mmCIF file of C-alpha atoms and ligand atoms in Angstrom:
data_model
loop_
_atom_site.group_PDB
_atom_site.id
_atom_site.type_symbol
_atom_site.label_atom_id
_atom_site.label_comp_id
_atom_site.label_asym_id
_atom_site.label_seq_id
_atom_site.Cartn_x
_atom_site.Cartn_y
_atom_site.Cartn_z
ATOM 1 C CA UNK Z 30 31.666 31.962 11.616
ATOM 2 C CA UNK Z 31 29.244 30.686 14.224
ATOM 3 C CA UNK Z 32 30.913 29.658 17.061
ATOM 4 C CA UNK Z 33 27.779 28.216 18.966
ATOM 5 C CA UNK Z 34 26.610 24.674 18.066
ATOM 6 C CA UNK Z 35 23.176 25.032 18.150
ATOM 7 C CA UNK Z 36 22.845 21.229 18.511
ATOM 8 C CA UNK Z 37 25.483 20.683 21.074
ATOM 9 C CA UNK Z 38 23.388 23.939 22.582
ATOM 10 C CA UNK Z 39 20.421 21.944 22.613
ATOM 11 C CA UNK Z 40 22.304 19.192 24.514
ATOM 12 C CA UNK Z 41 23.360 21.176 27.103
ATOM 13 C CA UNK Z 42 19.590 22.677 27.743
ATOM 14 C CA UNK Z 43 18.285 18.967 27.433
ATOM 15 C CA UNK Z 44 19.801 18.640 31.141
ATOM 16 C CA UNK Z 45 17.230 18.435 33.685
ATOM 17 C CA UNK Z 46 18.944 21.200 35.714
ATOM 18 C CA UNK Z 47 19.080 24.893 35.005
ATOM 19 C CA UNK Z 48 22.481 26.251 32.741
ATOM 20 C CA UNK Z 49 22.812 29.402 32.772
ATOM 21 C CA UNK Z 50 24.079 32.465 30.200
ATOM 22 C CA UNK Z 51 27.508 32.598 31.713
ATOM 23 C CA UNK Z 52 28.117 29.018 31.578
ATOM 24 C CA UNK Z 53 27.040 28.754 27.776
ATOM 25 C CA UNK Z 54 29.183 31.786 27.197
ATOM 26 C CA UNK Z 55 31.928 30.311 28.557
ATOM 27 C CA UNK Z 56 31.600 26.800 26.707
ATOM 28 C CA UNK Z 57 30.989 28.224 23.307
ATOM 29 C CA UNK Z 58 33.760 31.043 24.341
ATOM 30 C CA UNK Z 59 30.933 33.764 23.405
ATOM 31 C CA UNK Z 60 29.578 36.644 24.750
ATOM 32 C CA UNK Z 61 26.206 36.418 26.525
ATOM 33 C CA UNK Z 62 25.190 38.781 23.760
ATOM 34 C CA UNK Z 63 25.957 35.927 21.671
ATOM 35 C CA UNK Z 64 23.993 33.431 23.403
ATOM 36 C CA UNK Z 65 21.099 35.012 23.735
ATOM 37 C CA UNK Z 66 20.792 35.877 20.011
ATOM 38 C CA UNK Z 67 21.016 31.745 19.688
ATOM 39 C CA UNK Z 68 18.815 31.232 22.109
ATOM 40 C CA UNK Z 69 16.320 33.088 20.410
ATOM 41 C CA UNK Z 70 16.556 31.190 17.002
ATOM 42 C CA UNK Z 71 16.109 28.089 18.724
ATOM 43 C CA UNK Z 72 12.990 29.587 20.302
ATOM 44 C CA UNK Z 73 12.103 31.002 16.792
ATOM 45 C CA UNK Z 74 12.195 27.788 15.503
ATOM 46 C CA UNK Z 75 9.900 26.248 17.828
ATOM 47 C CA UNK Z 76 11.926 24.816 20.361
ATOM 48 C CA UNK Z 77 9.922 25.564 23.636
ATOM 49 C CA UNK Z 78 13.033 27.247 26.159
ATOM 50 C CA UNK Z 79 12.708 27.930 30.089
ATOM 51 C CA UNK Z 80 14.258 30.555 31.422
ATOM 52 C CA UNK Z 81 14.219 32.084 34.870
ATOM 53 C CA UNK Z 82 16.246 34.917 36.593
ATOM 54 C CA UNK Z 83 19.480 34.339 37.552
ATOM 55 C CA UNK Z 84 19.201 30.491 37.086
ATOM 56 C CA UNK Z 85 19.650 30.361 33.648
ATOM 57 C CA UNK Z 86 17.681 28.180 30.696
ATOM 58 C CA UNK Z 87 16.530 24.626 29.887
ATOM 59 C CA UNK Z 88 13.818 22.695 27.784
ATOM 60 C CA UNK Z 89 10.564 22.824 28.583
ATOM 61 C CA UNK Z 90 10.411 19.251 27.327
ATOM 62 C CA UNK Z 91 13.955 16.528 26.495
ATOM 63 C CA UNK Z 92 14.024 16.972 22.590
ATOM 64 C CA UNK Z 93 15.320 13.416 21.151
ATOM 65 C CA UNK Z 94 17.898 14.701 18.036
ATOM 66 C CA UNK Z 95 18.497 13.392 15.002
ATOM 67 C CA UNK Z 96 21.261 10.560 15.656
ATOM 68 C CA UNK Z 97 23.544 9.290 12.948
ATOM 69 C CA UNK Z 98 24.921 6.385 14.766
ATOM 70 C CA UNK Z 99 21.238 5.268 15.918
ATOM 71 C CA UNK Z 100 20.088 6.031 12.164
ATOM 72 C CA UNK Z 101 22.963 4.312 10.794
ATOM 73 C CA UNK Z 102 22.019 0.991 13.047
ATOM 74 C CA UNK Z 103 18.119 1.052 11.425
ATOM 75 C CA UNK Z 104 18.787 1.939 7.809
ATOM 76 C CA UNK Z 105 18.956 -1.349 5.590
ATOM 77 C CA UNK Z 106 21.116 1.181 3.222
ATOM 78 C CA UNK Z 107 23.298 3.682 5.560
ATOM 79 C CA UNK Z 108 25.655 5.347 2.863
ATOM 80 C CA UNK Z 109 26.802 8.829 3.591
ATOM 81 C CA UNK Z 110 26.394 10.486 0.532
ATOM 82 C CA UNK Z 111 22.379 8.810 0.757
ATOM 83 C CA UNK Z 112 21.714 10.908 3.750
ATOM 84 C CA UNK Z 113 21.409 15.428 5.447
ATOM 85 C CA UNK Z 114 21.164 15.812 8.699
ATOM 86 C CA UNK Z 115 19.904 19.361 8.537
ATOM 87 C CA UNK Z 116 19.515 21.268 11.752
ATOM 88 C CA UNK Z 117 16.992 24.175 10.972
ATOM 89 C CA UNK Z 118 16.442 24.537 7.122
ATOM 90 C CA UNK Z 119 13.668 26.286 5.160
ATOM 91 C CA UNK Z 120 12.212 23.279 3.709
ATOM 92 C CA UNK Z 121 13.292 20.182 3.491
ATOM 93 C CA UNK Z 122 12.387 19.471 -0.437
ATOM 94 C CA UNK Z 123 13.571 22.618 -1.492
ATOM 95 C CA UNK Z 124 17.194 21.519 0.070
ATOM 96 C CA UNK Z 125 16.893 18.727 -2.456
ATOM 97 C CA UNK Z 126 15.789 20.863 -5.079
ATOM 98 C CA UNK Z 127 18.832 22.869 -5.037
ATOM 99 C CA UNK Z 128 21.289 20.000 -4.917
ATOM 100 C CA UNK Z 129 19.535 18.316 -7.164
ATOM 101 C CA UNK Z 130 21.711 17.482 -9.669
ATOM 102 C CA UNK Z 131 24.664 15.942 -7.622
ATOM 103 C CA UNK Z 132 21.790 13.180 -5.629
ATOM 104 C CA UNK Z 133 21.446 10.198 -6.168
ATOM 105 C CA UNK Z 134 17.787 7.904 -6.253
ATOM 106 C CA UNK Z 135 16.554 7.291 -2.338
ATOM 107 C CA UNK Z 136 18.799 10.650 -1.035
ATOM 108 C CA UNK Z 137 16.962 11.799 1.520
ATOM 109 C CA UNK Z 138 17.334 14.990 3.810
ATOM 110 C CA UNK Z 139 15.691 15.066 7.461
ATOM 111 C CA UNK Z 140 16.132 18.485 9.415
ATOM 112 C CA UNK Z 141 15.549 18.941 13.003
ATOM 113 C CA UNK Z 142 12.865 21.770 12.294
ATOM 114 C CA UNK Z 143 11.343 24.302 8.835
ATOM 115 C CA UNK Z 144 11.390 27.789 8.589
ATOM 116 C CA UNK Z 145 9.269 27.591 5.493
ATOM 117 C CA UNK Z 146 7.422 24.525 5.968
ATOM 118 C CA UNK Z 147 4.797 23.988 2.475
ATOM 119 C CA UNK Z 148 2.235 21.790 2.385
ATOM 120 C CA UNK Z 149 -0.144 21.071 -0.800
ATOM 121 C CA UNK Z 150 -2.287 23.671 -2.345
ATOM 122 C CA UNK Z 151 -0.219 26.472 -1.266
ATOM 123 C CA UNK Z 152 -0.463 26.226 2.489
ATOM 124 C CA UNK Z 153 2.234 26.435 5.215
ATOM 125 C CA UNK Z 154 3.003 23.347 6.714
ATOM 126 C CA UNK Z 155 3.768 24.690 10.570
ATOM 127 C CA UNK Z 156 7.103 22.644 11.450
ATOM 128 C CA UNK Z 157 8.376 23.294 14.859
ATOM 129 C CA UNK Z 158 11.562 21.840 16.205
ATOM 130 C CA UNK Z 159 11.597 18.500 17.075
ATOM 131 C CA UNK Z 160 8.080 18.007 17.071
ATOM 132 C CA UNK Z 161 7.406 16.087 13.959
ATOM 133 C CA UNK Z 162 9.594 14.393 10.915
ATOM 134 C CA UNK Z 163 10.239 16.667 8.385
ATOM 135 C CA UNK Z 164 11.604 14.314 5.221
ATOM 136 C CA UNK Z 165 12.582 14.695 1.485
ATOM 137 C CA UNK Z 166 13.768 11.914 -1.006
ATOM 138 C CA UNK Z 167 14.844 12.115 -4.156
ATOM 139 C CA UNK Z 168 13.962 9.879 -7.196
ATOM 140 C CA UNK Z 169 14.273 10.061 -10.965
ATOM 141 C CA UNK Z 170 11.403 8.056 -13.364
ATOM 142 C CA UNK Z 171 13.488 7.581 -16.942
ATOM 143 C CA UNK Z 172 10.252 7.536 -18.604
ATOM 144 C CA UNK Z 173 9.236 11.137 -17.350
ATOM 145 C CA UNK Z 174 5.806 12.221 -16.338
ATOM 146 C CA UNK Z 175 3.899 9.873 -17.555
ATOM 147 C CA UNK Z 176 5.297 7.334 -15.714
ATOM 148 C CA UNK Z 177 3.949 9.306 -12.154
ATOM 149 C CA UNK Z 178 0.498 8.949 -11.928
ATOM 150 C CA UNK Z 179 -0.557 7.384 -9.075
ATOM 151 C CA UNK Z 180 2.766 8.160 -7.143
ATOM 152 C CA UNK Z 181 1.341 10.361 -4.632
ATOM 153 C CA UNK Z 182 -1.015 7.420 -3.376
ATOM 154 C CA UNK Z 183 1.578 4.933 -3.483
ATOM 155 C CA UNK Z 184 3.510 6.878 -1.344
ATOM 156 C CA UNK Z 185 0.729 7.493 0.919
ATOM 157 C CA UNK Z 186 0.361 3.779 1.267
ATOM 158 C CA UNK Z 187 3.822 3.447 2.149
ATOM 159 C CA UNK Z 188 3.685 6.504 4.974
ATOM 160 C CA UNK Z 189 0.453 4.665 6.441
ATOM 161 C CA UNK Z 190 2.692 1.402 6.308
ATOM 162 C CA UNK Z 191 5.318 2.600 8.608
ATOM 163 C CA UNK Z 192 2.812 4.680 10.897
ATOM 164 C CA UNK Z 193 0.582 1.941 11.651
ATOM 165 C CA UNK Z 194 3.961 0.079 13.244
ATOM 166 C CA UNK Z 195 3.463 2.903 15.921
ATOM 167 C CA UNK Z 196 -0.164 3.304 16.578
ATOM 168 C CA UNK Z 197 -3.205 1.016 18.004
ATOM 169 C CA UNK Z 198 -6.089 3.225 16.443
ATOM 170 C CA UNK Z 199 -6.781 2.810 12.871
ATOM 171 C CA UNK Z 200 -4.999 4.719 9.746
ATOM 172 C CA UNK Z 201 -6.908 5.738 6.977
ATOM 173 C CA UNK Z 202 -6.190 7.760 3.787
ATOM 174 C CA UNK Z 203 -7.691 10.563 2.586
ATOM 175 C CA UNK Z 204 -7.304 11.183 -1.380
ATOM 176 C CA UNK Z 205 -4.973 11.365 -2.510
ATOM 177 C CA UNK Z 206 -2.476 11.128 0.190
ATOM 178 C CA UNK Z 207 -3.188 12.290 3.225
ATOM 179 C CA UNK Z 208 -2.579 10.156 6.405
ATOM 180 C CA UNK Z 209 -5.297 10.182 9.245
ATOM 181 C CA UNK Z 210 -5.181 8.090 12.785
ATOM 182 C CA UNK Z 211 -8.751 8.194 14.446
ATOM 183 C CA UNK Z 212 -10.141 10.554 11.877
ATOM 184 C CA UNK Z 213 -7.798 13.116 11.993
ATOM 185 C CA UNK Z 214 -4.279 13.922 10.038
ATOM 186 C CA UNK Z 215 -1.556 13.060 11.172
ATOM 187 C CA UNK Z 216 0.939 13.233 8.279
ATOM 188 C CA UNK Z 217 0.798 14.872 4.526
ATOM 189 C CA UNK Z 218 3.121 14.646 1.203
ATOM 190 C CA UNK Z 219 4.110 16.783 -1.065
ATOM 191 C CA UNK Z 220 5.228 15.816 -4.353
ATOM 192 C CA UNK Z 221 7.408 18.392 -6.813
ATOM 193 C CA UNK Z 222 8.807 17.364 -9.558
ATOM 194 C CA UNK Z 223 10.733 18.647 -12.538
ATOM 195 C CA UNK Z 224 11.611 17.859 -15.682
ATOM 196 C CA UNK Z 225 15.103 17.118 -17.818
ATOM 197 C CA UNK Z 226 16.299 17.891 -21.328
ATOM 198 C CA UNK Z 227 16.339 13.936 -22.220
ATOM 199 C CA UNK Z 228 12.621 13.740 -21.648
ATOM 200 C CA UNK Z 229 13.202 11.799 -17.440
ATOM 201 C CA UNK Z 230 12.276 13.798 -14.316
ATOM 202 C CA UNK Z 231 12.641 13.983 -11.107
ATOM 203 C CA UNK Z 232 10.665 13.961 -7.953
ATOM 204 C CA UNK Z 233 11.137 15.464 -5.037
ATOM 205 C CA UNK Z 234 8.928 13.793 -2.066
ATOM 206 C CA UNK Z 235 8.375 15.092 1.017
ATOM 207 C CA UNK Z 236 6.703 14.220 4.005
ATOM 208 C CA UNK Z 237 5.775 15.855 7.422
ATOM 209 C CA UNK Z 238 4.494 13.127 10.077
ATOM 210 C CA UNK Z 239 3.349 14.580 13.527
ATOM 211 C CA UNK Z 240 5.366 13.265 16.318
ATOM 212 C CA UNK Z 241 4.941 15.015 19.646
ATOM 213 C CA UNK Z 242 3.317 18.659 18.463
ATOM 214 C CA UNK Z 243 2.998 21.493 20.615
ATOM 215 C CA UNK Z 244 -0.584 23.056 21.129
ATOM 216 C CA UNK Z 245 -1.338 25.355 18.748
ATOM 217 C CA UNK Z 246 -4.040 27.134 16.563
ATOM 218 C CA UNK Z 247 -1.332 27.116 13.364
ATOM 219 C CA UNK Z 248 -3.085 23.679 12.002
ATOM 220 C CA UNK Z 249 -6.076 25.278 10.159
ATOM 221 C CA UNK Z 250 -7.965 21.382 10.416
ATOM 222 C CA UNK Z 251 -8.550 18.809 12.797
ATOM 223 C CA UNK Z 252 -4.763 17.329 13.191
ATOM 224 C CA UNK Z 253 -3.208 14.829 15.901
ATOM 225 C CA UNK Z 254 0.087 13.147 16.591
ATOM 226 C CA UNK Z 255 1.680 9.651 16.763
ATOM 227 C CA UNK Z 256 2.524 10.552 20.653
ATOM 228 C CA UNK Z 257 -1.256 10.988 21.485
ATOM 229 C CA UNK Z 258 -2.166 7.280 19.665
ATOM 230 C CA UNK Z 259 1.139 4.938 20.749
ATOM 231 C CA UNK Z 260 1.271 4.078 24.963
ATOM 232 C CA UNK Z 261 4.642 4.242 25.189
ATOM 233 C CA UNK Z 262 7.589 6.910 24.063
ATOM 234 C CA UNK Z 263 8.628 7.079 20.794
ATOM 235 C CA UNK Z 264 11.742 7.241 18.807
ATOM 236 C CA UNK Z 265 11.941 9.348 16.066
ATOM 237 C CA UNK Z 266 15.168 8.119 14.817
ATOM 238 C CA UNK Z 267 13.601 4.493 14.789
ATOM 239 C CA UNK Z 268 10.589 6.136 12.888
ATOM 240 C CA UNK Z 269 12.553 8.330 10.734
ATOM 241 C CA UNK Z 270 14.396 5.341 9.631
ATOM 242 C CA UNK Z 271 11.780 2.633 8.786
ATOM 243 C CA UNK Z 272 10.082 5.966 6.224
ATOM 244 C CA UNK Z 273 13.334 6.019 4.755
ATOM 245 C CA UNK Z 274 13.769 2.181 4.097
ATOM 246 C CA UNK Z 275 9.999 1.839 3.507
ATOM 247 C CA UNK Z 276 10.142 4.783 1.116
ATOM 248 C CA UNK Z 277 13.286 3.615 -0.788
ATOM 249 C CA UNK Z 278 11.829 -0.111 -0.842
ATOM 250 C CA UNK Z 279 8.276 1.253 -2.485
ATOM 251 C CA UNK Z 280 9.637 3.524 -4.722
ATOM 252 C CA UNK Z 281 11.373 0.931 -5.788
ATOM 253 C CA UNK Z 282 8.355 -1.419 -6.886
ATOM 254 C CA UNK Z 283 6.797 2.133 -8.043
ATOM 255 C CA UNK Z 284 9.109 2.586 -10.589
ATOM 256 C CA UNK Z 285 9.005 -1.022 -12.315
ATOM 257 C CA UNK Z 286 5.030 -1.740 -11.575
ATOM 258 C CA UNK Z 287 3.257 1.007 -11.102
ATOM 259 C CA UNK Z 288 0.132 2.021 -8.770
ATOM 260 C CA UNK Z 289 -0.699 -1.515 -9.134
ATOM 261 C CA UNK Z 290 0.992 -3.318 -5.679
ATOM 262 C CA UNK Z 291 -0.465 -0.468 -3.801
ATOM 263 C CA UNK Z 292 -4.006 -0.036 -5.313
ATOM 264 C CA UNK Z 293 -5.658 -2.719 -2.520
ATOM 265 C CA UNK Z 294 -4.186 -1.710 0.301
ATOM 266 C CA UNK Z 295 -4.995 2.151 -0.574
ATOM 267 C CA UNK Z 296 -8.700 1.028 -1.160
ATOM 268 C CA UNK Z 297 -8.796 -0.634 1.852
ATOM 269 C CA UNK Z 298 -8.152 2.773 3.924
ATOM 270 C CA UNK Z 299 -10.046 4.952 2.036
ATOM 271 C CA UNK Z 300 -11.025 7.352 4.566
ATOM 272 C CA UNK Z 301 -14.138 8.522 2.156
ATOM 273 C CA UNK Z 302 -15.195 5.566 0.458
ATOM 274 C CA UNK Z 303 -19.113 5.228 -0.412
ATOM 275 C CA UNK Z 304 -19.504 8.754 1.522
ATOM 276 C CA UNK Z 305 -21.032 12.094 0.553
ATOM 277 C CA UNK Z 306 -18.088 14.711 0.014
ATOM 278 C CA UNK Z 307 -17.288 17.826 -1.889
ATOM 279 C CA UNK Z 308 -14.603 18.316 -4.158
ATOM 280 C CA UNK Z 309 -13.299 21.828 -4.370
ATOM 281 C CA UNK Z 310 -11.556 22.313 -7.682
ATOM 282 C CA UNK Z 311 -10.065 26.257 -7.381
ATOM 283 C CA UNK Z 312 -13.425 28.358 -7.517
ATOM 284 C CA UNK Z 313 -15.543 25.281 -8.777
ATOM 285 C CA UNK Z 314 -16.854 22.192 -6.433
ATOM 286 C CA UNK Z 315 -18.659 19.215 -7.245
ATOM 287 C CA UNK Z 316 -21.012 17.025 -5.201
ATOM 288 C CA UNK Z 317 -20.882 13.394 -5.358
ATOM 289 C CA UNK Z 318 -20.431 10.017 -3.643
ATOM 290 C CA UNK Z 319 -16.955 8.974 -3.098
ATOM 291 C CA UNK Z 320 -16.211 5.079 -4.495
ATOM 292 C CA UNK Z 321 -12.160 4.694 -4.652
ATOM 293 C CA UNK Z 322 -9.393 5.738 -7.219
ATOM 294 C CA UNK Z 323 -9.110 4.335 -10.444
ATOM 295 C CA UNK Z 324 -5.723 2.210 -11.829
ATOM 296 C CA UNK Z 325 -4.416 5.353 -12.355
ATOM 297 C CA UNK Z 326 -4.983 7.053 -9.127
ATOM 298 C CA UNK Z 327 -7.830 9.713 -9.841
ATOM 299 C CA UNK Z 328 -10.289 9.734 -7.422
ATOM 300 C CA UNK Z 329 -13.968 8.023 -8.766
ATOM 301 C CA UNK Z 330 -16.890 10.193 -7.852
ATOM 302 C CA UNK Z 331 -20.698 9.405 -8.354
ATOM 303 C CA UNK Z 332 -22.771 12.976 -9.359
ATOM 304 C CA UNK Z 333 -26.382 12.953 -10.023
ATOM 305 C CA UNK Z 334 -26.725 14.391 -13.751
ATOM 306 C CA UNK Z 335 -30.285 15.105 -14.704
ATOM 307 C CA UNK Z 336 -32.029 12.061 -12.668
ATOM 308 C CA UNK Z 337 -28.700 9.646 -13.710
ATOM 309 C CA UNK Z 338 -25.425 8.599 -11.728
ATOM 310 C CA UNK Z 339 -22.662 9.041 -13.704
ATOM 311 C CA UNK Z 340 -18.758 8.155 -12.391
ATOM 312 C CA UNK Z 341 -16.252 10.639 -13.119
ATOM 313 C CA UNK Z 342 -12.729 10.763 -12.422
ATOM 314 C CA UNK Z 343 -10.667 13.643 -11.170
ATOM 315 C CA UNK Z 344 -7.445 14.071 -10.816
ATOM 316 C CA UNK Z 345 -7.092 17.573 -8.651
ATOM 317 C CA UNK Z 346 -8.712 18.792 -5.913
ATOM 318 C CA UNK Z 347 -9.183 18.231 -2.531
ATOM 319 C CA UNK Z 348 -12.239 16.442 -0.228
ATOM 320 C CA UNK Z 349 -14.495 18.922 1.930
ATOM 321 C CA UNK Z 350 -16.412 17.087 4.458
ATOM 322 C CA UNK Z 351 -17.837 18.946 7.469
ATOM 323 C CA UNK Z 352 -15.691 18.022 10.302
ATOM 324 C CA UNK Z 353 -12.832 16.556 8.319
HETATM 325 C C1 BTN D 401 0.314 18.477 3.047
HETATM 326 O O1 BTN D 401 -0.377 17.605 3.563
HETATM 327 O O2 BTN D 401 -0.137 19.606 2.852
HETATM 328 C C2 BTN D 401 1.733 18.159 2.648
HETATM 329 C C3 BTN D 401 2.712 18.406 3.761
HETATM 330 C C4 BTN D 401 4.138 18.087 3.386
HETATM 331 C C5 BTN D 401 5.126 18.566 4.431
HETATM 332 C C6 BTN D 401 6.517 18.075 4.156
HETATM 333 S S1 BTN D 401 7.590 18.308 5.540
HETATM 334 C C7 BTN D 401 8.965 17.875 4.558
HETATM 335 C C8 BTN D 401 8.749 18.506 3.200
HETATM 336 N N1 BTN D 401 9.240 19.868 3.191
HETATM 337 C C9 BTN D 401 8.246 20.754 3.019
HETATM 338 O O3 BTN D 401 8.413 21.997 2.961
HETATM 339 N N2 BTN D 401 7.079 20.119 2.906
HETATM 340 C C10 BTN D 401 7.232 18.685 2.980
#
């Protein structure tokens, strides 16, 4: 068994003075050998670690933890069995995934940092410690998967919701639910689901929002953080908790109405609307003017045919625009 609490670790090395090897060795009654191999999954993971001769190791930066108490104080529902904690996980929605069958509607998991981080299309989703919210909530539709469309957007809407609590600049959505401050994301979703014998299904949704990110060339597109847009410090256990309540209150309306409560509000931060984008579908990519999503959340595109405009719908794909 581990002996070494990584997150009581992570309190110690929060102090603004130096602790040194011997000292954690002695707390966690390890060897140094021991320590060392922690401290370098906490590094591994992100977690940005001083450490000078014969002084001994602290954060680069005070890392604010996941607290249940504080959670517990914010969440409108604060049940146990509704809420992980997860330190370092793989990803988030593949923790619900696996437990999927014992969770209840609104569960939701949070973890401190992702080994395997995945975004949409495929890509990584780079998830170092602390740095940003990494969330997944589960939530069944009776009706099964006809009964989604339009969920991703709703729950874009709802993301942007909470976000613009924390920012002065203005937050804009880019089809179908990507969440950009000033032009530049911010905060993505991705949606799994998966279907059941009796006809219902399940959906797992997950979001990363960027809190206070590191530097790094890992983000493949123009990205920024709520820290860079919002003058004073931020709480991510205040944030963390108004997604969760704001997720569980949406999904909600979702289930009995629809796309429908969330279609104005989405149109009114379309990040692309009445612009010239591309739509890259796999190897293909069409041309067109972006105007909105229809009731059913596919994106409405104007193409030139042969001398005429004609609006066509699509429901995959992602926006190319130079620069965004
Ligand atoms: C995207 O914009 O590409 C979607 C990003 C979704 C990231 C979140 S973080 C929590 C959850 N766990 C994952 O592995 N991915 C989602």
């Amino acid at each position: 068994m581990n002996k070494v609490d990584l997150h009581r670790m992570v309190g110690l090395l929060s102090s603004d003075s130096f602790t040194s090897g011997e000292e954690l060795a002695s707390h966690f009654g390890v060897s140094r050998a021991a320590i060392a191999k922690q401290l370098k999954v906490l590094q591994d993971s992100g977690l940005e670690i001083f450490s000078v001769n014969r002084r001994g190791y602290k954060l680069k930066e005070a890392v604010e933890l996941y607290d249940q108490a504080k959670l517990n104080k914010s969440l409108s529902d604060p049940s146990t069995d509704l809420l992980d904690i997860l330190f370092i996980t793989d990803s988030t929605n593949d923790y619900i995934k696996e437990n999927a069958n014992t969770l209840g509607d609104g569960f939701v998991c949070i973890a401190e940092a992702q080994r395997q981080g995945r975004g949409r299309q495929g890509r990584e989703w780079f998830s170092p410690f602390g740095a940003s919210i990494y969330l997944s909530m589960k939530w069944g539709f009776p009706l099964g998967f006809q009964s989604l469309s339009g969920l991703s957007l709703a729950v874009g809407v709802c993301a942007s919701r909470v976000i613009s609590k924390w920012v002065e600049e203005e937050v804009t959505l880019k089809w179908p639910n990507d969440i950009y401050i000033a032009g530049k994301k911010a905060a993505g979703v991705l949606i799994e689901v998966s279907g059941n014998s009796d006809g219902s299904c399940d959906a797992i949704i997950g979001i990363g929002v960027n809190l206070h990110m590191p530097d790094t060339n890992d983000i493949d597109q123009p990205w920024t953080d709520l820290a860079k847009h919002t003058p004073g410090a931020i709480s991510k256990n205040l944030v963390v908790a108004a997604l969760i309540n704001e997720l569980r209150v949406a999904l909600t309306e979702f289930s009995h109405n629809g796309l429908a409560t969330f279609m104005e509000e989405w149109q009114e931060q379309d990040h692309f609307k009445d612009q010239n984008i591309t739509l890259i579908l796999g190897k293909n990519q069409v041309t067109g003017v972006a105007r909105g999503i229809s009731t059913s959340g596919a994106l409405l595109v104007d193409i030139e045919d042969e001398g005429k405009t004609v609006r066509k719908e699509f429901f995959g794909g992602e926006i190319s625009v130079r620069g965004a």
